[in-house]
PDB file of C-alpha atoms in Angstrom:
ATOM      1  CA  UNK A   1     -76.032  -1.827 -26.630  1.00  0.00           C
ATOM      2  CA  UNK A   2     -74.321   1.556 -26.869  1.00  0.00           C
ATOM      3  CA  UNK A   3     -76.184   4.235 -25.777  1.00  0.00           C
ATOM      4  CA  UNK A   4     -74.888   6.325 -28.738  1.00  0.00           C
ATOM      5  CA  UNK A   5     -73.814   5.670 -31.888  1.00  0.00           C
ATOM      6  CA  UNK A   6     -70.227   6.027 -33.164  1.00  0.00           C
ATOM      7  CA  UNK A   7     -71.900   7.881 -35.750  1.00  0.00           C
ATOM      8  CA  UNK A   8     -73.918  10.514 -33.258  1.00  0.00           C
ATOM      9  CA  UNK A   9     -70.932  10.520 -30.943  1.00  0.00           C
ATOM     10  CA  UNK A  10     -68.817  12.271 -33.763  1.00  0.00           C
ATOM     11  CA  UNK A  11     -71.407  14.507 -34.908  1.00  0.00           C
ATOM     12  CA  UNK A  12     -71.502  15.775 -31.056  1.00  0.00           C
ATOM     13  CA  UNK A  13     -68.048  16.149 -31.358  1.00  0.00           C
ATOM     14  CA  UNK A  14     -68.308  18.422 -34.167  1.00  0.00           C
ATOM     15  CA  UNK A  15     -70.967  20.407 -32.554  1.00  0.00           C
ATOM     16  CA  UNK A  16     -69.014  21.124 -29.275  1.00  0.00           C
ATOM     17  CA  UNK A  17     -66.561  22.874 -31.281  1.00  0.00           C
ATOM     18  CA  UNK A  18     -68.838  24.771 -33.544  1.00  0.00           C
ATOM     19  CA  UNK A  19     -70.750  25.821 -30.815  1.00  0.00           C
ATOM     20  CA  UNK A  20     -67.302  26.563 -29.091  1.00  0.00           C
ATOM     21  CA  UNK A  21     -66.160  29.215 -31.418  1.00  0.00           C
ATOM     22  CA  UNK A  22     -69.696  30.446 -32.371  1.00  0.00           C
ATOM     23  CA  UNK A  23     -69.933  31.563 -28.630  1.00  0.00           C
ATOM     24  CA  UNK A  24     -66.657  32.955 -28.577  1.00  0.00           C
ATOM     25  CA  UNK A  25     -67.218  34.611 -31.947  1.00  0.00           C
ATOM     26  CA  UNK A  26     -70.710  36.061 -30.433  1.00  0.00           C
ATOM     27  CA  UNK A  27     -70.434  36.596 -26.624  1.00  0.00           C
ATOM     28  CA  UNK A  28     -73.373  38.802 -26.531  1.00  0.00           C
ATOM     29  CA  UNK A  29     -77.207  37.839 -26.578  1.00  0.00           C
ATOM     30  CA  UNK A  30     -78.286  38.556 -29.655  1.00  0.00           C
ATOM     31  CA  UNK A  31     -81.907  39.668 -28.516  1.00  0.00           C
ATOM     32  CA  UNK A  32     -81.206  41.815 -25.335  1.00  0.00           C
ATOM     33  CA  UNK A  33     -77.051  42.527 -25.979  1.00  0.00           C
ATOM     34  CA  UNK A  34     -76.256  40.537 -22.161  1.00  0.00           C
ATOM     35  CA  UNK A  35     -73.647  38.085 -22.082  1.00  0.00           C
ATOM     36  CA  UNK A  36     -74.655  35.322 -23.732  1.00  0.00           C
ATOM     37  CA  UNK A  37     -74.855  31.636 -21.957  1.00  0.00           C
ATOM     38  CA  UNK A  38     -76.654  29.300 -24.520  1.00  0.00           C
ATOM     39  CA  UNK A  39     -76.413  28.600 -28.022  1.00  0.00           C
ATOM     40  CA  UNK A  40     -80.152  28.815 -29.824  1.00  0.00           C
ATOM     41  CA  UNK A  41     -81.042  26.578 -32.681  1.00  0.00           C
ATOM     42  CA  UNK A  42     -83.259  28.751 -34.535  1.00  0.00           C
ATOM     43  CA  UNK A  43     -84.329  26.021 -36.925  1.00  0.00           C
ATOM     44  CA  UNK A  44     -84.027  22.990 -34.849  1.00  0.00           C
ATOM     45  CA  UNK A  45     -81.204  20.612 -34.042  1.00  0.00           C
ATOM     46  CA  UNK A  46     -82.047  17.645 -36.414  1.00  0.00           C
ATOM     47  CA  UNK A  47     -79.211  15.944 -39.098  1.00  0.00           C
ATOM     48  CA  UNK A  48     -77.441  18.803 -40.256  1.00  0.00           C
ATOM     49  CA  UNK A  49     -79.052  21.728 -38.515  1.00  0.00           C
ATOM     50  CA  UNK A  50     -76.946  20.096 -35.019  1.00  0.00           C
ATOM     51  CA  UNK A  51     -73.819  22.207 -36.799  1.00  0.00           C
ATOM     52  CA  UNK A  52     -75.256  24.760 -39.321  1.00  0.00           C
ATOM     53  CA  UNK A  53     -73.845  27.820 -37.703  1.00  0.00           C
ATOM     54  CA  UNK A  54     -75.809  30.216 -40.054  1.00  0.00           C
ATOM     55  CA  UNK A  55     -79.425  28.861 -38.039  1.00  0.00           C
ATOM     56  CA  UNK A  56     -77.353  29.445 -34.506  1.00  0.00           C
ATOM     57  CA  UNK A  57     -77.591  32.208 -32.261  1.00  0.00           C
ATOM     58  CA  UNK A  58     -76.209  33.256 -29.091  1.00  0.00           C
ATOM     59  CA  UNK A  59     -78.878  33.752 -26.236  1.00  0.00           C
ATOM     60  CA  UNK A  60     -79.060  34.816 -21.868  1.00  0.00           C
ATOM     61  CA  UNK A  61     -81.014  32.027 -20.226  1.00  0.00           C
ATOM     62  CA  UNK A  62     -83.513  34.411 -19.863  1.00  0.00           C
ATOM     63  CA  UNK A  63     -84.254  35.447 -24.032  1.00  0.00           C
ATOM     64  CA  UNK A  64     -83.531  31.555 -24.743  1.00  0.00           C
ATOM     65  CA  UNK A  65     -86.784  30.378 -22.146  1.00  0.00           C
ATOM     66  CA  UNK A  66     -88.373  33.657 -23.777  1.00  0.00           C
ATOM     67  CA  UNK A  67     -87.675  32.290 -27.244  1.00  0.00           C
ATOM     68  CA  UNK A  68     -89.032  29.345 -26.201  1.00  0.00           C
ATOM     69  CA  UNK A  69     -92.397  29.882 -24.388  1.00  0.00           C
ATOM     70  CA  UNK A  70     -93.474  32.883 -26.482  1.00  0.00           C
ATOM     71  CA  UNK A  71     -92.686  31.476 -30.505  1.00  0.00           C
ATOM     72  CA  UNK A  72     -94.898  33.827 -32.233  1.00  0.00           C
ATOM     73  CA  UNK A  73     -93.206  37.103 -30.200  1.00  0.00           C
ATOM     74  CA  UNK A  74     -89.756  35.302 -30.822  1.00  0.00           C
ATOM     75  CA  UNK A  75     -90.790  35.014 -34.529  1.00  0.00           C
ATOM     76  CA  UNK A  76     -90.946  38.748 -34.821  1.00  0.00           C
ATOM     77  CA  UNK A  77     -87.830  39.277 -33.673  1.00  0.00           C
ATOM     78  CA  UNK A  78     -86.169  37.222 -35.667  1.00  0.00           C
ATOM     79  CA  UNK A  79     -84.782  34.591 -33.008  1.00  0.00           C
ATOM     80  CA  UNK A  80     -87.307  31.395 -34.473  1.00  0.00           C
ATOM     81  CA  UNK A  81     -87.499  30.459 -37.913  1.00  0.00           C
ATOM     82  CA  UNK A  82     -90.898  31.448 -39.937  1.00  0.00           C
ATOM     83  CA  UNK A  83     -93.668  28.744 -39.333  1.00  0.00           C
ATOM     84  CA  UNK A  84     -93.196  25.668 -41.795  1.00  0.00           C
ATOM     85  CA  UNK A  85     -89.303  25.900 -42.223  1.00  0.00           C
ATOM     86  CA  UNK A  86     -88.728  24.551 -39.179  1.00  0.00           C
ATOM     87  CA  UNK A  87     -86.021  21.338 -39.282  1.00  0.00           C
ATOM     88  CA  UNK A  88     -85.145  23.103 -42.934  1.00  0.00           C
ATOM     89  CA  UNK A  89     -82.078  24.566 -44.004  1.00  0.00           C
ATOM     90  CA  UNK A  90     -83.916  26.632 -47.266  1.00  0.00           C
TER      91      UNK A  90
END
């Protein structure tokens, strides 16, 4: 049994190179202005959000595990989607 599909395999693909030129397009963190190191899903990573480039932003380790552990602060700055459009791309 394959441990992914042909089908996930391609959309990871698609995603590496996305997330490729986002970075390159935005090299700083977008909540603190440091060089950014990780691409943020802002709405989550599911079906289509894995490549929808308007939900992405580019994050420091350090804002991402911010973004992360404090939601409601990371709401307010605008790096997390508003509660209930999570995994949504309206």
């Amino acid at each position: 049994m394959k441990k992914i599909s042909d089908r996930q395999r391609q959309r990871l693909k698609e995603y590496a190179v996305a997330r490729g030129r986002f970075m390159q397009e935005n090299p700083n963190c977008k909540a603190c202005g440091a060089k950014a190191t990780e691409l943020h899903h802002s709405r989550g990573r599911i079906a289509s959000l894995l490549t929808d480039t308007r939900f992405f932003l580019s994050l420091c380790a350090q804002c991402h595990r911010f973004t992360h552990e404090h939601p409601n602060e990371a709401r307010k700055a605008g790096l997390l989607c508003e509660k209930g459009k999570w995994g949504s791309t309206k």
